[in-house]
mmCIF file with all atom_site columns, C-alpha atoms in Angstrom:
data_model
loop_
_atom_site.group_PDB
_atom_site.id
_atom_site.type_symbol
_atom_site.label_atom_id
_atom_site.label_alt_id
_atom_site.label_comp_id
_atom_site.label_asym_id
_atom_site.label_entity_id
_atom_site.label_seq_id
_atom_site.pdbx_PDB_ins_code
_atom_site.Cartn_x
_atom_site.Cartn_y
_atom_site.Cartn_z
_atom_site.occupancy
_atom_site.B_iso_or_equiv
_atom_site.pdbx_formal_charge
_atom_site.auth_seq_id
_atom_site.auth_comp_id
_atom_site.auth_asym_id
_atom_site.auth_atom_id
_atom_site.pdbx_PDB_model_num
ATOM 1   C CA . MET F 1 1   ? 12.329 21.010  37.949 1.00 0.00 ? 1   MET F CA 1
ATOM 2   C CA . ARG F 1 2   ? 11.805 18.194  35.875 1.00 0.00 ? 2   ARG F CA 1
ATOM 3   C CA . THR F 1 3   ? 11.138 18.216  32.203 1.00 0.00 ? 3   THR F CA 1
ATOM 4   C CA . LYS F 1 4   ? 8.087  17.420  31.513 1.00 0.00 ? 4   LYS F CA 1
ATOM 5   C CA . TYR F 1 5   ? 6.179  14.001  31.179 1.00 0.00 ? 5   TYR F CA 1
ATOM 6   C CA . GLU F 1 6   ? 4.742  13.182  28.015 1.00 0.00 ? 6   GLU F CA 1
ATOM 7   C CA . ALA F 1 7   ? 2.147  10.563  28.832 1.00 0.00 ? 7   ALA F CA 1
ATOM 8   C CA . GLU F 1 8   ? 0.890  9.476   25.222 1.00 0.00 ? 8   GLU F CA 1
ATOM 9   C CA . ASN F 1 9   ? 5.252  8.963   24.653 1.00 0.00 ? 9   ASN F CA 1
ATOM 10  C CA . GLY F 1 10  ? 5.421  6.841   27.669 1.00 0.00 ? 10  GLY F CA 1
ATOM 11  C CA . ASP F 1 11  ? 2.660  4.890   26.073 1.00 0.00 ? 11  ASP F CA 1
ATOM 12  C CA . PHE F 1 12  ? 4.408  4.724   23.200 1.00 0.00 ? 12  PHE F CA 1
ATOM 13  C CA . SER F 1 13  ? 8.051  3.890   24.388 1.00 0.00 ? 13  SER F CA 1
ATOM 14  C CA . ASN F 1 14  ? 6.545  1.071   26.577 1.00 0.00 ? 14  ASN F CA 1
ATOM 15  C CA . THR F 1 15  ? 4.941  -0.659  23.265 1.00 0.00 ? 15  THR F CA 1
ATOM 16  C CA . ALA F 1 16  ? 7.108  -0.264  21.358 1.00 0.00 ? 16  ALA F CA 1
ATOM 17  C CA . HIS F 1 17  ? 9.802  -2.096  24.107 1.00 0.00 ? 17  HIS F CA 1
ATOM 18  C CA . LEU F 1 18  ? 7.199  -4.495  24.281 1.00 0.00 ? 18  LEU F CA 1
ATOM 19  C CA . ALA F 1 19  ? 7.765  -5.266  20.486 1.00 0.00 ? 19  ALA F CA 1
ATOM 20  C CA . ALA F 1 20  ? 11.647 -5.298  20.738 1.00 0.00 ? 20  ALA F CA 1
ATOM 21  C CA . ARG F 1 21  ? 11.325 -8.328  23.376 1.00 0.00 ? 21  ARG F CA 1
ATOM 22  C CA . ARG F 1 22  ? 9.481  -10.283 20.923 1.00 0.00 ? 22  ARG F CA 1
ATOM 23  C CA . LEU F 1 23  ? 11.674 -8.461  17.630 1.00 0.00 ? 23  LEU F CA 1
ATOM 24  C CA . ILE F 1 24  ? 14.978 -7.158  18.370 1.00 0.00 ? 24  ILE F CA 1
ATOM 25  C CA . TYR F 1 25  ? 16.486 -8.434  22.007 1.00 0.00 ? 25  TYR F CA 1
ATOM 26  C CA . PRO F 1 26  ? 16.600 -12.324 21.075 1.00 0.00 ? 26  PRO F CA 1
ATOM 27  C CA . LYS F 1 27  ? 18.597 -11.211 17.493 1.00 0.00 ? 27  LYS F CA 1
ATOM 28  C CA . VAL F 1 28  ? 20.930 -9.103  19.268 1.00 0.00 ? 28  VAL F CA 1
ATOM 29  C CA . LEU F 1 29  ? 21.559 -11.308 22.328 1.00 0.00 ? 29  LEU F CA 1
ATOM 30  C CA . ASN F 1 30  ? 21.351 -14.452 19.780 1.00 0.00 ? 30  ASN F CA 1
ATOM 31  C CA . CYS F 1 31  ? 19.402 -16.658 21.876 1.00 0.00 ? 31  CYS F CA 1
ATOM 32  C CA . ASP F 1 32  ? 15.219 -18.084 22.226 1.00 0.00 ? 32  ASP F CA 1
ATOM 33  C CA . ARG F 1 33  ? 13.282 -14.719 24.047 1.00 0.00 ? 33  ARG F CA 1
ATOM 34  C CA . ASN F 1 34  ? 12.104 -17.330 26.864 1.00 0.00 ? 34  ASN F CA 1
ATOM 35  C CA . GLU F 1 35  ? 15.833 -17.249 27.520 1.00 0.00 ? 35  GLU F CA 1
ATOM 36  C CA . LEU F 1 36  ? 15.254 -13.276 28.343 1.00 0.00 ? 36  LEU F CA 1
ATOM 37  C CA . ASP F 1 37  ? 14.179 -11.647 31.437 1.00 0.00 ? 37  ASP F CA 1
ATOM 38  C CA . PHE F 1 38  ? 13.485 -8.172  31.621 1.00 0.00 ? 38  PHE F CA 1
ATOM 39  C CA . GLU F 1 39  ? 14.024 -5.933  34.514 1.00 0.00 ? 39  GLU F CA 1
ATOM 40  C CA . ASP F 1 40  ? 11.801 -2.279  34.198 1.00 0.00 ? 40  ASP F CA 1
ATOM 41  C CA . ILE F 1 41  ? 13.360 0.403   35.851 1.00 0.00 ? 41  ILE F CA 1
ATOM 42  C CA . LEU F 1 42  ? 10.915 2.930   36.473 1.00 0.00 ? 42  LEU F CA 1
ATOM 43  C CA . PHE F 1 43  ? 11.817 6.165   37.877 1.00 0.00 ? 43  PHE F CA 1
ATOM 44  C CA . ASP F 1 44  ? 9.256  6.587   40.463 1.00 0.00 ? 44  ASP F CA 1
ATOM 45  C CA . MET F 1 45  ? 9.164  3.523   42.398 1.00 0.00 ? 45  MET F CA 1
ATOM 46  C CA . CYS F 1 46  ? 12.095 3.421   44.580 1.00 0.00 ? 46  CYS F CA 1
ATOM 47  C CA . GLU F 1 47  ? 15.145 4.938   45.334 1.00 0.00 ? 47  GLU F CA 1
ATOM 48  C CA . ARG F 1 48  ? 17.433 2.487   43.411 1.00 0.00 ? 48  ARG F CA 1
ATOM 49  C CA . ASP F 1 49  ? 15.615 3.378   39.976 1.00 0.00 ? 49  ASP F CA 1
ATOM 50  C CA . ARG F 1 50  ? 15.693 6.678   40.533 1.00 0.00 ? 50  ARG F CA 1
ATOM 51  C CA . ILE F 1 51  ? 19.255 6.208   40.515 1.00 0.00 ? 51  ILE F CA 1
ATOM 52  C CA . LEU F 1 52  ? 19.647 3.696   37.978 1.00 0.00 ? 52  LEU F CA 1
ATOM 53  C CA . ASP F 1 53  ? 17.352 5.426   35.709 1.00 0.00 ? 53  ASP F CA 1
ATOM 54  C CA . GLY F 1 54  ? 17.878 9.822   36.564 1.00 0.00 ? 54  GLY F CA 1
ATOM 55  C CA . LYS F 1 55  ? 21.579 9.124   37.558 1.00 0.00 ? 55  LYS F CA 1
ATOM 56  C CA . LEU F 1 56  ? 23.123 6.092   35.416 1.00 0.00 ? 56  LEU F CA 1
ATOM 57  C CA . GLY F 1 57  ? 20.591 6.439   32.438 1.00 0.00 ? 57  GLY F CA 1
ATOM 58  C CA . ILE F 1 58  ? 19.494 2.879   32.316 1.00 0.00 ? 58  ILE F CA 1
ATOM 59  C CA . ASP F 1 59  ? 16.105 2.062   31.424 1.00 0.00 ? 59  ASP F CA 1
ATOM 60  C CA . ARG F 1 60  ? 15.953 -1.545  31.440 1.00 0.00 ? 60  ARG F CA 1
ATOM 61  C CA . ILE F 1 61  ? 18.136 -4.356  32.923 1.00 0.00 ? 61  ILE F CA 1
ATOM 62  C CA . VAL F 1 62  ? 17.327 -7.480  30.588 1.00 0.00 ? 62  VAL F CA 1
ATOM 63  C CA . LYS F 1 63  ? 18.907 -10.821 31.826 1.00 0.00 ? 63  LYS F CA 1
ATOM 64  C CA . CYS F 1 64  ? 20.360 -13.234 29.547 1.00 0.00 ? 64  CYS F CA 1
ATOM 65  C CA . LYS F 1 65  ? 20.452 -17.055 30.244 1.00 0.00 ? 65  LYS F CA 1
ATOM 66  C CA . ILE F 1 66  ? 23.716 -18.894 29.134 1.00 0.00 ? 66  ILE F CA 1
ATOM 67  C CA . LYS F 1 67  ? 23.500 -22.708 28.711 1.00 0.00 ? 67  LYS F CA 1
ATOM 68  C CA . ASP F 1 68  ? 27.170 -23.376 30.343 1.00 0.00 ? 68  ASP F CA 1
ATOM 69  C CA . LEU F 1 69  ? 26.462 -20.621 32.821 1.00 0.00 ? 69  LEU F CA 1
ATOM 70  C CA . ARG F 1 70  ? 25.439 -20.903 36.790 1.00 0.00 ? 70  ARG F CA 1
ATOM 71  C CA . PHE F 1 71  ? 23.610 -17.849 36.303 1.00 0.00 ? 71  PHE F CA 1
ATOM 72  C CA . PRO F 1 72  ? 22.290 -15.451 33.675 1.00 0.00 ? 72  PRO F CA 1
ATOM 73  C CA . LEU F 1 73  ? 24.374 -12.141 32.461 1.00 0.00 ? 73  LEU F CA 1
ATOM 74  C CA . SER F 1 74  ? 22.702 -8.817  33.163 1.00 0.00 ? 74  SER F CA 1
ATOM 75  C CA . ILE F 1 75  ? 23.118 -6.119  30.314 1.00 0.00 ? 75  ILE F CA 1
ATOM 76  C CA . THR F 1 76  ? 22.041 -2.635  31.255 1.00 0.00 ? 76  THR F CA 1
ATOM 77  C CA . VAL F 1 77  ? 19.792 -1.188  28.532 1.00 0.00 ? 77  VAL F CA 1
ATOM 78  C CA . GLN F 1 78  ? 19.011 2.823   27.472 1.00 0.00 ? 78  GLN F CA 1
ATOM 79  C CA . GLU F 1 79  ? 15.946 2.576   24.848 1.00 0.00 ? 79  GLU F CA 1
ATOM 80  C CA . ARG F 1 80  ? 15.039 5.711   22.637 1.00 0.00 ? 80  ARG F CA 1
ATOM 81  C CA . PHE F 1 81  ? 11.907 4.691   20.324 1.00 0.00 ? 81  PHE F CA 1
ATOM 82  C CA . ARG F 1 82  ? 10.826 7.052   17.899 1.00 0.00 ? 82  ARG F CA 1
ATOM 83  C CA . ARG F 1 83  ? 7.624  7.197   15.561 1.00 0.00 ? 83  ARG F CA 1
ATOM 84  C CA . PRO F 1 84  ? 7.881  6.242   11.524 1.00 0.00 ? 84  PRO F CA 1
ATOM 85  C CA . GLU F 1 85  ? 7.774  9.754   10.306 1.00 0.00 ? 85  GLU F CA 1
ATOM 86  C CA . TYR F 1 86  ? 11.213 10.568  12.254 1.00 0.00 ? 86  TYR F CA 1
ATOM 87  C CA . ALA F 1 87  ? 13.265 7.182   10.407 1.00 0.00 ? 87  ALA F CA 1
ATOM 88  C CA . LYS F 1 88  ? 13.879 8.794   7.392  1.00 0.00 ? 88  LYS F CA 1
ATOM 89  C CA . TYR F 1 89  ? 16.693 10.594  9.220  1.00 0.00 ? 89  TYR F CA 1
ATOM 90  C CA . LYS F 1 90  ? 18.784 7.570   10.075 1.00 0.00 ? 90  LYS F CA 1
ATOM 91  C CA . ASP F 1 91  ? 19.832 8.767   13.410 1.00 0.00 ? 91  ASP F CA 1
ATOM 92  C CA . ILE F 1 92  ? 20.215 8.771   17.080 1.00 0.00 ? 92  ILE F CA 1
ATOM 93  C CA . THR F 1 93  ? 19.651 11.736  19.062 1.00 0.00 ? 93  THR F CA 1
ATOM 94  C CA . ILE F 1 94  ? 20.890 11.930  22.547 1.00 0.00 ? 94  ILE F CA 1
ATOM 95  C CA . THR F 1 95  ? 20.157 14.938  24.911 1.00 0.00 ? 95  THR F CA 1
ATOM 96  C CA . GLU F 1 96  ? 23.112 16.888  26.397 1.00 0.00 ? 96  GLU F CA 1
ATOM 97  C CA . PHE F 1 97  ? 21.704 19.673  28.190 1.00 0.00 ? 97  PHE F CA 1
ATOM 98  C CA . ASN F 1 98  ? 18.120 20.487  29.893 1.00 0.00 ? 98  ASN F CA 1
ATOM 99  C CA . HIS F 1 99  ? 17.756 24.470  29.542 1.00 0.00 ? 99  HIS F CA 1
ATOM 100 C CA . ALA F 1 100 ? 14.586 23.974  31.331 1.00 0.00 ? 100 ALA F CA 1
ATOM 101 C CA . THR F 1 101 ? 16.560 23.047  34.566 1.00 0.00 ? 101 THR F CA 1
ATOM 102 C CA . GLU F 1 102 ? 19.845 24.130  33.847 1.00 0.00 ? 102 GLU F CA 1
ATOM 103 C CA . GLN F 1 103 ? 21.257 20.789  33.990 1.00 0.00 ? 103 GLN F CA 1
ATOM 104 C CA . PRO F 1 104 ? 23.592 18.137  32.723 1.00 0.00 ? 104 PRO F CA 1
ATOM 105 C CA . SER F 1 105 ? 21.184 15.919  30.159 1.00 0.00 ? 105 SER F CA 1
ATOM 106 C CA . GLU F 1 106 ? 21.617 12.344  29.134 1.00 0.00 ? 106 GLU F CA 1
ATOM 107 C CA . LEU F 1 107 ? 25.133 12.671  27.525 1.00 0.00 ? 107 LEU F CA 1
ATOM 108 C CA . TYR F 1 108 ? 26.812 12.800  31.070 1.00 0.00 ? 108 TYR F CA 1
ATOM 109 C CA . LYS F 1 109 ? 24.916 10.199  32.698 1.00 0.00 ? 109 LYS F CA 1
ATOM 110 C CA . ILE F 1 110 ? 24.453 7.274   30.131 1.00 0.00 ? 110 ILE F CA 1
ATOM 111 C CA . THR F 1 111 ? 26.498 4.304   32.110 1.00 0.00 ? 111 THR F CA 1
ATOM 112 C CA . ALA F 1 112 ? 23.875 1.414   30.002 1.00 0.00 ? 112 ALA F CA 1
ATOM 113 C CA . GLY F 1 113 ? 26.000 -1.273  28.457 1.00 0.00 ? 113 GLY F CA 1
ATOM 114 C CA . LEU F 1 114 ? 24.018 -0.596  25.332 1.00 0.00 ? 114 LEU F CA 1
ATOM 115 C CA . PHE F 1 115 ? 21.727 1.861   23.722 1.00 0.00 ? 115 PHE F CA 1
ATOM 116 C CA . LEU F 1 116 ? 18.724 0.622   21.363 1.00 0.00 ? 116 LEU F CA 1
ATOM 117 C CA . TYR F 1 117 ? 17.465 3.089   19.381 1.00 0.00 ? 117 TYR F CA 1
ATOM 118 C CA . GLY F 1 118 ? 14.247 2.026   17.234 1.00 0.00 ? 118 GLY F CA 1
ATOM 119 C CA . TYR F 1 119 ? 11.638 3.889   14.892 1.00 0.00 ? 119 TYR F CA 1
ATOM 120 C CA . TYR F 1 120 ? 8.548  1.665   15.803 1.00 0.00 ? 120 TYR F CA 1
ATOM 121 C CA . ASP F 1 121 ? 5.484  1.299   13.879 1.00 0.00 ? 121 ASP F CA 1
ATOM 122 C CA . GLU F 1 122 ? 2.519  1.153   16.426 1.00 0.00 ? 122 GLU F CA 1
ATOM 123 C CA . LEU F 1 123 ? -0.194 0.070   13.559 1.00 0.00 ? 123 LEU F CA 1
ATOM 124 C CA . GLN F 1 124 ? 1.889  -2.296  11.697 1.00 0.00 ? 124 GLN F CA 1
ATOM 125 C CA . ASP F 1 125 ? 3.908  -3.696  15.235 1.00 0.00 ? 125 ASP F CA 1
ATOM 126 C CA . ILE F 1 126 ? 7.114  -3.341  13.274 1.00 0.00 ? 126 ILE F CA 1
ATOM 127 C CA . PHE F 1 127 ? 9.990  -1.300  13.486 1.00 0.00 ? 127 PHE F CA 1
ATOM 128 C CA . LEU F 1 128 ? 10.693 0.221   10.184 1.00 0.00 ? 128 LEU F CA 1
ATOM 129 C CA . ASP F 1 129 ? 14.918 0.733   11.724 1.00 0.00 ? 129 ASP F CA 1
ATOM 130 C CA . TYR F 1 130 ? 16.940 -0.042  15.007 1.00 0.00 ? 130 TYR F CA 1
ATOM 131 C CA . ILE F 1 131 ? 20.100 0.169   16.133 1.00 0.00 ? 131 ILE F CA 1
ATOM 132 C CA . VAL F 1 132 ? 21.666 -0.978  19.152 1.00 0.00 ? 132 VAL F CA 1
ATOM 133 C CA . ILE F 1 133 ? 25.426 0.683   20.044 1.00 0.00 ? 133 ILE F CA 1
ATOM 134 C CA . ASN F 1 134 ? 27.682 -0.425  22.376 1.00 0.00 ? 134 ASN F CA 1
ATOM 135 C CA . THR F 1 135 ? 27.301 3.015   24.890 1.00 0.00 ? 135 THR F CA 1
ATOM 136 C CA . THR F 1 136 ? 30.992 2.908   26.522 1.00 0.00 ? 136 THR F CA 1
ATOM 137 C CA . GLY F 1 137 ? 32.353 2.886   22.528 1.00 0.00 ? 137 GLY F CA 1
ATOM 138 C CA . LEU F 1 138 ? 30.211 5.697   21.550 1.00 0.00 ? 138 LEU F CA 1
ATOM 139 C CA . LEU F 1 139 ? 31.445 7.658   24.729 1.00 0.00 ? 139 LEU F CA 1
ATOM 140 C CA . LEU F 1 140 ? 35.205 6.402   23.996 1.00 0.00 ? 140 LEU F CA 1
ATOM 141 C CA . ALA F 1 141 ? 35.147 8.240   20.114 1.00 0.00 ? 141 ALA F CA 1
ATOM 142 C CA . LEU F 1 142 ? 33.575 11.207  21.570 1.00 0.00 ? 142 LEU F CA 1
ATOM 143 C CA . ALA F 1 143 ? 36.212 11.727  24.009 1.00 0.00 ? 143 ALA F CA 1
ATOM 144 C CA . ARG F 1 144 ? 38.568 10.928  21.237 1.00 0.00 ? 144 ARG F CA 1
ATOM 145 C CA . ASN F 1 145 ? 36.673 12.843  19.021 1.00 0.00 ? 145 ASN F CA 1
ATOM 146 C CA . GLU F 1 146 ? 36.143 10.060  16.024 1.00 0.00 ? 146 GLU F CA 1
ATOM 147 C CA . LEU F 1 147 ? 32.619 10.957  15.961 1.00 0.00 ? 147 LEU F CA 1
ATOM 148 C CA . ASN F 1 148 ? 30.855 12.895  13.739 1.00 0.00 ? 148 ASN F CA 1
ATOM 149 C CA . TYR F 1 149 ? 27.336 15.305  15.673 1.00 0.00 ? 149 TYR F CA 1
ATOM 150 C CA . GLU F 1 150 ? 25.334 17.830  15.025 1.00 0.00 ? 150 GLU F CA 1
ATOM 151 C CA . ARG F 1 151 ? 24.082 19.850  18.148 1.00 0.00 ? 151 ARG F CA 1
ATOM 152 C CA . ARG F 1 152 ? 20.439 21.117  17.885 1.00 0.00 ? 152 ARG F CA 1
ATOM 153 C CA . ARG F 1 153 ? 17.511 21.890  20.135 1.00 0.00 ? 153 ARG F CA 1
ATOM 154 C CA . ASN F 1 154 ? 14.069 20.519  21.256 1.00 0.00 ? 154 ASN F CA 1
ATOM 155 C CA . LYS F 1 155 ? 10.652 22.344  21.732 1.00 0.00 ? 155 LYS F CA 1
ATOM 156 C CA . LYS F 1 156 ? 11.184 21.265  25.549 1.00 0.00 ? 156 LYS F CA 1
ATOM 157 C CA . GLY F 1 157 ? 14.361 23.775  25.767 1.00 0.00 ? 157 GLY F CA 1
ATOM 158 C CA . GLN F 1 158 ? 16.949 20.532  25.678 1.00 0.00 ? 158 GLN F CA 1
ATOM 159 C CA . ASP F 1 159 ? 20.166 20.760  23.903 1.00 0.00 ? 159 ASP F CA 1
ATOM 160 C CA . PHE F 1 160 ? 20.891 17.297  22.010 1.00 0.00 ? 160 PHE F CA 1
ATOM 161 C CA . LEU F 1 161 ? 23.635 15.675  19.911 1.00 0.00 ? 161 LEU F CA 1
ATOM 162 C CA . THR F 1 162 ? 22.287 13.927  16.746 1.00 0.00 ? 162 THR F CA 1
ATOM 163 C CA . PHE F 1 163 ? 24.445 10.906  15.224 1.00 0.00 ? 163 PHE F CA 1
ATOM 164 C CA . THR F 1 164 ? 24.106 9.568   11.739 1.00 0.00 ? 164 THR F CA 1
ATOM 165 C CA . PHE F 1 165 ? 23.774 5.348   11.525 1.00 0.00 ? 165 PHE F CA 1
ATOM 166 C CA . ASP F 1 166 ? 26.522 5.684   9.013  1.00 0.00 ? 166 ASP F CA 1
ATOM 167 C CA . ASP F 1 167 ? 28.694 7.944   11.018 1.00 0.00 ? 167 ASP F CA 1
ATOM 168 C CA . LEU F 1 168 ? 27.742 5.409   13.797 1.00 0.00 ? 168 LEU F CA 1
ATOM 169 C CA . ARG F 1 169 ? 29.124 2.295   12.024 1.00 0.00 ? 169 ARG F CA 1
ATOM 170 C CA . ASN F 1 170 ? 32.362 4.376   10.490 1.00 0.00 ? 170 ASN F CA 1
ATOM 171 C CA . ALA F 1 171 ? 33.369 4.684   13.987 1.00 0.00 ? 171 ALA F CA 1
ATOM 172 C CA . GLY F 1 172 ? 33.027 1.216   15.245 1.00 0.00 ? 172 GLY F CA 1
ATOM 173 C CA . VAL F 1 173 ? 30.241 1.561   17.782 1.00 0.00 ? 173 VAL F CA 1
ATOM 174 C CA . VAL F 1 174 ? 27.538 -0.538  16.189 1.00 0.00 ? 174 VAL F CA 1
ATOM 175 C CA . ILE F 1 175 ? 26.352 -4.404  17.813 1.00 0.00 ? 175 ILE F CA 1
ATOM 176 C CA . ASP F 1 176 ? 23.408 -4.983  15.748 1.00 0.00 ? 176 ASP F CA 1
ATOM 177 C CA . LYS F 1 177 ? 21.658 -3.173  12.872 1.00 0.00 ? 177 LYS F CA 1
ATOM 178 C CA . LEU F 1 178 ? 17.769 -3.486  10.775 1.00 0.00 ? 178 LEU F CA 1
ATOM 179 C CA . ILE F 1 179 ? 19.344 -4.790  7.570  1.00 0.00 ? 179 ILE F CA 1
ATOM 180 C CA . PHE F 1 180 ? 17.003 -4.231  4.489  1.00 0.00 ? 180 PHE F CA 1
#
């Protein structure tokens, strides 16, 4: 049994991802967007993608062309985009346990190198705020008990952890953040 897929949220995330290709990734990777190629990992496509998404928490693979290197670098990314009304929280959430399936969630499977978390306004086609996290650094900070968090439960019956932007910055796991 899987958590119910909501098409409206999927469409929102896809729109936000396309905006992130233009507005965030070139800045984070310090390159022209023409030097980036994106591979979308779609859970229902093939066995490889089911493993990457379902078992390893990878949503995208960004291939970044570097001037003096023979081949593009592959950077794995987990993405989460939220609507403008949630921007006031200035936090990220990571699901921890799914009570509907009695299975561990995203926290225990995420192996993506980066975690992009952004608050996207579809009407204006802008990010109100975003943060990019070093995922391994986040997991190490948790393991070392160096990162504060709160545990909550959502309407889908999933426990999740919430981390404030300030706590992530204090733990040294922030790679990039929108600066006003």
